[in-house]
Coordinates of C-alpha atoms in Angstrom, one line a residue:
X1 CA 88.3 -41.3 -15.7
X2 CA 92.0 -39.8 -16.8
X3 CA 91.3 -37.1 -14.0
X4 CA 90.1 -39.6 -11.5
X5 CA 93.8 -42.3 -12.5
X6 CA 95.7 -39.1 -11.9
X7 CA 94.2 -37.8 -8.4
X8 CA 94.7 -41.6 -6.9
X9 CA 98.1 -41.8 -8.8
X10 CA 99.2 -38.5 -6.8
X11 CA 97.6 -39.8 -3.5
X12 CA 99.2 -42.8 -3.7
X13 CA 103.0 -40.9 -4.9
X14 CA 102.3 -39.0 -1.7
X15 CA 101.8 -42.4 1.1
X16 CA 105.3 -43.7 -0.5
X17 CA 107.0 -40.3 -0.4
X18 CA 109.5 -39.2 2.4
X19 CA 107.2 -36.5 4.0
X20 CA 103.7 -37.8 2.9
X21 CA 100.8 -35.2 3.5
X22 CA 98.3 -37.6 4.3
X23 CA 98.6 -39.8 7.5
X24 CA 99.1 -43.2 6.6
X25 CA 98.3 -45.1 9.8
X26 CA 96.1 -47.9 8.9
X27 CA 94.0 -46.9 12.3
X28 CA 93.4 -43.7 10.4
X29 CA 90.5 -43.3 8.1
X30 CA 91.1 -41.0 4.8
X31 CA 88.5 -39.6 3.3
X32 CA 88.9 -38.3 -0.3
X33 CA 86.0 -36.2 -1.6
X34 CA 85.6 -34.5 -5.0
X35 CA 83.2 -31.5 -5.3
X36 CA 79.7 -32.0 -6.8
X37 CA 78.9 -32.1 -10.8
X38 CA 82.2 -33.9 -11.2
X39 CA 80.5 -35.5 -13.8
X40 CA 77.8 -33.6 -15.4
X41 CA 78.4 -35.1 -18.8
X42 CA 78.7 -33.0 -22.4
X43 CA 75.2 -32.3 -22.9
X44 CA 75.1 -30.9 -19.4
X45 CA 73.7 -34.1 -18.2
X46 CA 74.4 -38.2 -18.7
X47 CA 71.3 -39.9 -20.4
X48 CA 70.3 -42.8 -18.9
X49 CA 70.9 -44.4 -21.9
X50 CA 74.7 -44.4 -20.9
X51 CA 73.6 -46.8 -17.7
X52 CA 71.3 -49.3 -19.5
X53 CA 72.0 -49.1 -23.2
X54 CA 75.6 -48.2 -23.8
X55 CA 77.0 -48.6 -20.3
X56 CA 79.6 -46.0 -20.3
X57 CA 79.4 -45.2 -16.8
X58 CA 78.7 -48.9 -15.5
X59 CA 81.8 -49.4 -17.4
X60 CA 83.6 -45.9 -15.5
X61 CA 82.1 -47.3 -12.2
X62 CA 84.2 -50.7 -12.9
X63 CA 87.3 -49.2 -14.1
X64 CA 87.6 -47.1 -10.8
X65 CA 86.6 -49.6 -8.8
X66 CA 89.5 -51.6 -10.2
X67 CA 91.7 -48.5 -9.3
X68 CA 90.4 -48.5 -5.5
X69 CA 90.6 -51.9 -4.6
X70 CA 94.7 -51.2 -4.4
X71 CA 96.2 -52.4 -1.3
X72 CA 97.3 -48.4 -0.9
X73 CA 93.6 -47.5 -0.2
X74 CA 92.8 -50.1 2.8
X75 CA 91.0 -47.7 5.0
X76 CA 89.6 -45.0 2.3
X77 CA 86.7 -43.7 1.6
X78 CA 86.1 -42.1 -1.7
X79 CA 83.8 -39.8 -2.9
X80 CA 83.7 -39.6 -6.0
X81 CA 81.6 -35.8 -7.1
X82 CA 78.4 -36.5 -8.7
X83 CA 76.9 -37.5 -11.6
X84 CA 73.8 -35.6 -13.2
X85 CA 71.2 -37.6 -15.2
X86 CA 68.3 -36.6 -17.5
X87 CA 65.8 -38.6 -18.9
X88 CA 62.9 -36.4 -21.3
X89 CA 59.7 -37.9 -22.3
X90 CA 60.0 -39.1 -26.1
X91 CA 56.2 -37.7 -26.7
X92 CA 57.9 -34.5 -26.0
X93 CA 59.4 -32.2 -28.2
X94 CA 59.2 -28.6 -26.9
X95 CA 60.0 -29.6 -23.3
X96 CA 62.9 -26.5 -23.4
X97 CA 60.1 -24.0 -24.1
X98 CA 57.4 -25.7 -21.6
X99 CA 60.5 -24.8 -19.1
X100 CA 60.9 -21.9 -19.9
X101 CA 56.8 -20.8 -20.0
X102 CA 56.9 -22.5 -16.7
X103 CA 54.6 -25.2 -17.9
X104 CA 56.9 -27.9 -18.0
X105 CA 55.3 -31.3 -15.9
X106 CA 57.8 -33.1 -13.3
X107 CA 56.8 -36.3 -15.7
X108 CA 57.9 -34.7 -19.2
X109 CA 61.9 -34.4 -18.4
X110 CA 63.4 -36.6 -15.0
X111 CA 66.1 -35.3 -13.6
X112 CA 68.6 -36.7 -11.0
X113 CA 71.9 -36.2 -9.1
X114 CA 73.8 -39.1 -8.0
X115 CA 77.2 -39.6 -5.8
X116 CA 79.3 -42.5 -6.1
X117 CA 81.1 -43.4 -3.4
X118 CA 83.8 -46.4 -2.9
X119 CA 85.2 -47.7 0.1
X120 CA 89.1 -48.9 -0.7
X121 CA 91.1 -51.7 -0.8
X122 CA 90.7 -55.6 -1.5
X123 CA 87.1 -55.6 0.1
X124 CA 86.1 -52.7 -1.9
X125 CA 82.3 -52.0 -2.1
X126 CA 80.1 -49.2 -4.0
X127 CA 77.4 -46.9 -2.8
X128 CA 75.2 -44.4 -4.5
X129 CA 73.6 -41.8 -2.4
X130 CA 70.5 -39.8 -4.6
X131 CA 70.4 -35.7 -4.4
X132 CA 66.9 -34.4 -2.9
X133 CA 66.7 -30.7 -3.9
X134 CA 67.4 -29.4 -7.4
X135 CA 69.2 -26.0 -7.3
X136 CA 69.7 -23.3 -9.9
X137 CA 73.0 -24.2 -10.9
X138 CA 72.2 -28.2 -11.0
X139 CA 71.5 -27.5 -14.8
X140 CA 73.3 -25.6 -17.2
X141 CA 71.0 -23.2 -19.3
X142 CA 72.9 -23.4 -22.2
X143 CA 72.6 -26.8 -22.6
X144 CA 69.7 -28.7 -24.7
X145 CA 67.8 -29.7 -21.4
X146 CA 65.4 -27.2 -19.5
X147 CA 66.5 -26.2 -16.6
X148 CA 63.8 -27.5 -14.2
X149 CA 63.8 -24.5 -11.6
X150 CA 62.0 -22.4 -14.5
X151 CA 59.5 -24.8 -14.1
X152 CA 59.6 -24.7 -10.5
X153 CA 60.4 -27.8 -10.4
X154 CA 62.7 -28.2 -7.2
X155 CA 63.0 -32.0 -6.6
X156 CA 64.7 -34.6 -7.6
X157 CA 63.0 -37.3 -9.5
X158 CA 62.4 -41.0 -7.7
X159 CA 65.2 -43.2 -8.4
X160 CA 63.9 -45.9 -11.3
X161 CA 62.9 -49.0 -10.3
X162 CA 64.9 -50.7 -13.5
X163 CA 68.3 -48.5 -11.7
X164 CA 67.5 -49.9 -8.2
X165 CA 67.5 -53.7 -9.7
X166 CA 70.6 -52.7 -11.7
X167 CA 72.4 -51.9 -8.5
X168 CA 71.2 -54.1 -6.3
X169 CA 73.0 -56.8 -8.9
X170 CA 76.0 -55.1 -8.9
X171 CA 76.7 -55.4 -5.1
X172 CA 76.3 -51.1 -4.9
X173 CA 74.3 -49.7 -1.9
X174 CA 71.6 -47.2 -2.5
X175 CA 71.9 -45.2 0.4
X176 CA 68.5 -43.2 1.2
X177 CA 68.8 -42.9 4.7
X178 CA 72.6 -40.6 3.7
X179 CA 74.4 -42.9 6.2
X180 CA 77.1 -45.1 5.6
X181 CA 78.6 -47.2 8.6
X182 CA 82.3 -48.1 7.9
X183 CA 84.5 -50.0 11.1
X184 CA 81.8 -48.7 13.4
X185 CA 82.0 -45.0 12.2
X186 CA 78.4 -43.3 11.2
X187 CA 79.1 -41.1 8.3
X188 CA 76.2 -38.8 6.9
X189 CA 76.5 -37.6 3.8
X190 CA 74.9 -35.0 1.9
X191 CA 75.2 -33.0 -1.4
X192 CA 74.9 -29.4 -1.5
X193 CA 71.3 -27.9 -1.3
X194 CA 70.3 -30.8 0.5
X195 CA 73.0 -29.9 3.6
X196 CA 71.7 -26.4 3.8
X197 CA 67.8 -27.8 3.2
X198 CA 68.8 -30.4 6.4
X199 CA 68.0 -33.5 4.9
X200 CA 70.2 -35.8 6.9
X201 CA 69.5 -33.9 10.4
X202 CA 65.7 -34.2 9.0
X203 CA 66.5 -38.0 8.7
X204 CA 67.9 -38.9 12.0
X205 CA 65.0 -37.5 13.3
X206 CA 62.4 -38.9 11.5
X207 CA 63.9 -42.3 12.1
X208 CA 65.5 -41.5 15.6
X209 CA 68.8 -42.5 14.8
X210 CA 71.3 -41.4 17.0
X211 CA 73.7 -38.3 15.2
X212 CA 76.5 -39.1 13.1
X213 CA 80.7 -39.0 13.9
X214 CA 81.6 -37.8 10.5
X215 CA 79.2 -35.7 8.2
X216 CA 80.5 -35.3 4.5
X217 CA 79.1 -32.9 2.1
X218 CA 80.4 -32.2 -1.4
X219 CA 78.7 -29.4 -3.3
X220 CA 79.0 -26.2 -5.8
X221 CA 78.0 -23.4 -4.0
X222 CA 77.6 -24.6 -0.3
X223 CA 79.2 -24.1 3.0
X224 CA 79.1 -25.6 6.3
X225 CA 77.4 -23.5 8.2
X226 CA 74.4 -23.2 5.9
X227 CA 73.0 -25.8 7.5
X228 CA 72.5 -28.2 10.7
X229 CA 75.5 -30.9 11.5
X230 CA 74.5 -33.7 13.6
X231 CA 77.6 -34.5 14.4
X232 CA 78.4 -36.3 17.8
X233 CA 81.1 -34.3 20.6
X234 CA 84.2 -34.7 19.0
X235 CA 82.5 -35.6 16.0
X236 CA 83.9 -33.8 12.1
X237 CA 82.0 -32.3 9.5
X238 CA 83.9 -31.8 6.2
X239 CA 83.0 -30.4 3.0
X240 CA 84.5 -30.0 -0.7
X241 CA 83.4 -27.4 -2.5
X242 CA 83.7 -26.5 -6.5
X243 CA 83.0 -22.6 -6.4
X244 CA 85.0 -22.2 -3.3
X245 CA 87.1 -24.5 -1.2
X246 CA 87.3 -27.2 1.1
X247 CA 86.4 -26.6 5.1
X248 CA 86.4 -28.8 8.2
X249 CA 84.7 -28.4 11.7
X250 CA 84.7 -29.9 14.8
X251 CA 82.3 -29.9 17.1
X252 CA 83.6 -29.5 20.8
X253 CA 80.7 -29.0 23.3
X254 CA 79.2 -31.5 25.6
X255 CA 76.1 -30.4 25.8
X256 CA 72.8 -31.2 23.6
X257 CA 72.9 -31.0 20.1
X258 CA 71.9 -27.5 19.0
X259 CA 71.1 -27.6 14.9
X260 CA 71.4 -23.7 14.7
X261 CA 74.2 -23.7 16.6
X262 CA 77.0 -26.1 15.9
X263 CA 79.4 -25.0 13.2
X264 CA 77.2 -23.0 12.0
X265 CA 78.9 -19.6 12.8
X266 CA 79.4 -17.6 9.4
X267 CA 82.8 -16.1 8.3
X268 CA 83.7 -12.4 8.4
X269 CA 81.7 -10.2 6.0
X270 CA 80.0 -13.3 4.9
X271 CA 83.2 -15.4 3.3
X272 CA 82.6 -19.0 3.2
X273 CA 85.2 -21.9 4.3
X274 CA 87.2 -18.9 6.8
X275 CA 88.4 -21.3 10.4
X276 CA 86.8 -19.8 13.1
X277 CA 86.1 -20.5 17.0
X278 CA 82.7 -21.5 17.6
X279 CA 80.4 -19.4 20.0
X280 CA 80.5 -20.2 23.3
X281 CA 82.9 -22.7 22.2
X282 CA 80.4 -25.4 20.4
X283 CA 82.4 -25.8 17.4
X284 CA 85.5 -25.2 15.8
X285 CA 87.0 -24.5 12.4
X286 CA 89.9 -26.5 11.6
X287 CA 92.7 -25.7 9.6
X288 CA 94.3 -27.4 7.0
X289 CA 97.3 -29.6 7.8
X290 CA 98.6 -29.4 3.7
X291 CA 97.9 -29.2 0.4
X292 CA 98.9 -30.9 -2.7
X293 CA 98.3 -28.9 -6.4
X294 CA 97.9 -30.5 -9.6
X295 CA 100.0 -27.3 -10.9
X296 CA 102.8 -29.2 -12.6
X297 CA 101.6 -32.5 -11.9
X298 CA 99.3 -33.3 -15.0
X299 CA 97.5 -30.9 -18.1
X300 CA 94.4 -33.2 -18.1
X301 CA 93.1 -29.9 -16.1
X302 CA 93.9 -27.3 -19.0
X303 CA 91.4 -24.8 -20.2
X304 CA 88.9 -26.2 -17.2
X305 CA 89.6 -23.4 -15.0
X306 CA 90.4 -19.6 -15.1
X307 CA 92.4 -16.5 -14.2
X308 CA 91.0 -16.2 -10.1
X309 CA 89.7 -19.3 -10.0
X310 CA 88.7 -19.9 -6.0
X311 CA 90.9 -22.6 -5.8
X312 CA 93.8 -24.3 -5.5
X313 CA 96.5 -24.2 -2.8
X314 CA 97.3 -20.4 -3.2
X315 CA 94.3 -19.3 -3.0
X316 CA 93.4 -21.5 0.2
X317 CA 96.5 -19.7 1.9
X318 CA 95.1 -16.0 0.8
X319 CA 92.2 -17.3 2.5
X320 CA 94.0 -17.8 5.7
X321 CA 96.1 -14.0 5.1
X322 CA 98.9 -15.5 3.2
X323 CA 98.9 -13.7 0.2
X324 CA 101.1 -15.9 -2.3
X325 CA 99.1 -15.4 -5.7
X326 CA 100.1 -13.7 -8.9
X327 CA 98.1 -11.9 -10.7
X328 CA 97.1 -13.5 -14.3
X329 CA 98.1 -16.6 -13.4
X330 CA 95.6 -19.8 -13.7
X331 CA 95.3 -21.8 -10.6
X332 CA 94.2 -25.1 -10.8
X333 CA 91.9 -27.7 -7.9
X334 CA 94.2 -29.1 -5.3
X335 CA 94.4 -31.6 -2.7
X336 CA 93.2 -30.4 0.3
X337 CA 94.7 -32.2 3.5
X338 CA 92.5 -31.9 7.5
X339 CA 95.0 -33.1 10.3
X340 CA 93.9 -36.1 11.9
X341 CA 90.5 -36.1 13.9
X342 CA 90.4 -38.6 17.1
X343 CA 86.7 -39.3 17.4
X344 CA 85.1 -39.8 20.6
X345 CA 85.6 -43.7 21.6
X346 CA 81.7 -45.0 22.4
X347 CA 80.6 -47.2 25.1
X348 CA 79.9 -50.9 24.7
X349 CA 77.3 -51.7 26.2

């Protein structure tokens, strides 16, 4: 929560400063999106004891809602990482060697990967979009819990029924259709393996939705053009990464949606997150318009990232050929700023 205080704090130091990095036209939509396992918890994953029993994070999810309802976030939308959960079967004792024998039951240990998103402001509301696919790096291995992928166990539990009536209480969306609708924007959102797995394309097709203006993606591991953006013309796809960095496209063709073809274009020898033109000009890249480190800002950050860490705003400028980094020198997240998008105005009908 200290983490979460100080990112707002420096958002909102920025929107009263003389040369603010972040547009601050109320006509202008801010998105603010941390990478996923934000919160993974100290045992590698919450219980779900700390929702019904101690209510630890119904009690975060208040306090930052508190912190976003601030007249200085009208017009955001925040989100907020994600949260893993565990739940293991209490007849079960040797569910870490089941895993590992590969003999472990999708019943013994439930697992799931949640994001918390807020919309800002003095209308604030809460959403909670599930995860799909489990990946490798979902669960640590040298944690208590199994990892479920040695089990071959690749997808997320169904979320409780005892968690959906919770929500539904508390005012907070469960969004399993990954689309938001904010000031008649369409926003898909997605979270890591389930962008490169296509789950929201696989979505608006199954329910013949029409595609999305904005597509949000925050993941550890993941990159843009690993998988289909159904993003209108003119329409953005951004993504916030934890093992690399942030990366924006925009699509710019006019012609039908091609899943294999827009922003999907890969970066030189393979590098993730690198702006580049689109072929045959159905996408684009987009650089970053700023970028605001925690470097001298706060030391809640200290000892949680390394010598080379892909991140921060020297590192995001070596990415673009600006070489500015010293070497044995730790490099914490930062702030990652896209200019301003104009989305394609639609036609009333």
């Amino acid at each position: 929560f200290a983490i979460v205080k100080q990112v707002l704090d420096i958002v909102r130091n920025d929107k009263h400063s003389d040369d603010p990095e972040i547009d601050n036209s109320p006509d202008v939509l801010k998105i603010l999106m941390l990478p996923e396992f934000f919160l993974r918890g100290p045992a590698g994953a919450y219980s779900m004891s700390h929702i019904f029993e101690d209510k630890i994070m119904l009690k975060l999810s208040d306090a930052v809602l508190d912190l976003v309802k601030h007249e200085d976030f009208e017009n955001y939308l925040f989100v907020f990482g994600t949260a893993i959960f565990a739940e293991v079967n209490a007849d079960i004792s040797n569910y870490k060697e089941l895993a590992e024998e590969g003999e472990l039951k999708p019943d013994q240990v439930l697992y799931w990967n949640f994001a918390p998103i807020n919309t800002g402001g003095k209308h604030a509301k809460r959403y909670v979009l599930p995860k799909k696919y489990i990946s490798t790096v979902d669960f640590l291995d040298r944690t208590y819990l199994p990892n479920p992928t040695q089990a071959n166990i690749r997808q997320y539990s169904a979320v409780p029924e005892q968690l959906r009536k919770l929500l539904e209480v508390r005012g907070t969306k469960l969004l399993q259709d990954n689309i938001i609708e904010l000031n008649g924007i369409r926003i898909g959102l997605e979270i890591c393996l389930d962008h490169r797995r296509g789950v929201l394309w696989d979505t608006l097709q199954s329910t013949d939705e029409p595609l999305v203006d904005v597509q949000l993606v925050t993941s550890a591991g993941m990159a843009i053009e690993l998988g289909p953006n159904p993003v209108v013309t003119g329409g953005v796809v951004y993504l916030s990464d934890g093992e690399a960095s942030s990366a924006a496209c925009v699509r710019t063709d006019n012609g039908d949606f091609d899943p294999v073809v827009v922003c999907r274009e890969p970066g030189p020898g393979g590098i993730k997150h690198v702006p580049l033109s689109g072929p045959n000009e159905k996408s684009e890249f987009v650089l970053m318009s700023g970028c605001i480190d925690f470097l001298g800002k706060t030391d809640l950050l200290q000892g949680y990232y390394s010598i080379y860490q892909t991140q921060g705003c020297s590192y995001t400028l070596q990415q673009y050929g600006i070489d500015v980094m010293d070497k044995y020198k730790y490099y914490p997240p930062s702030i990652e700023v896209y200019p301003v998008v104009d989305l394609p105005v639609k036609q009333v009908q």
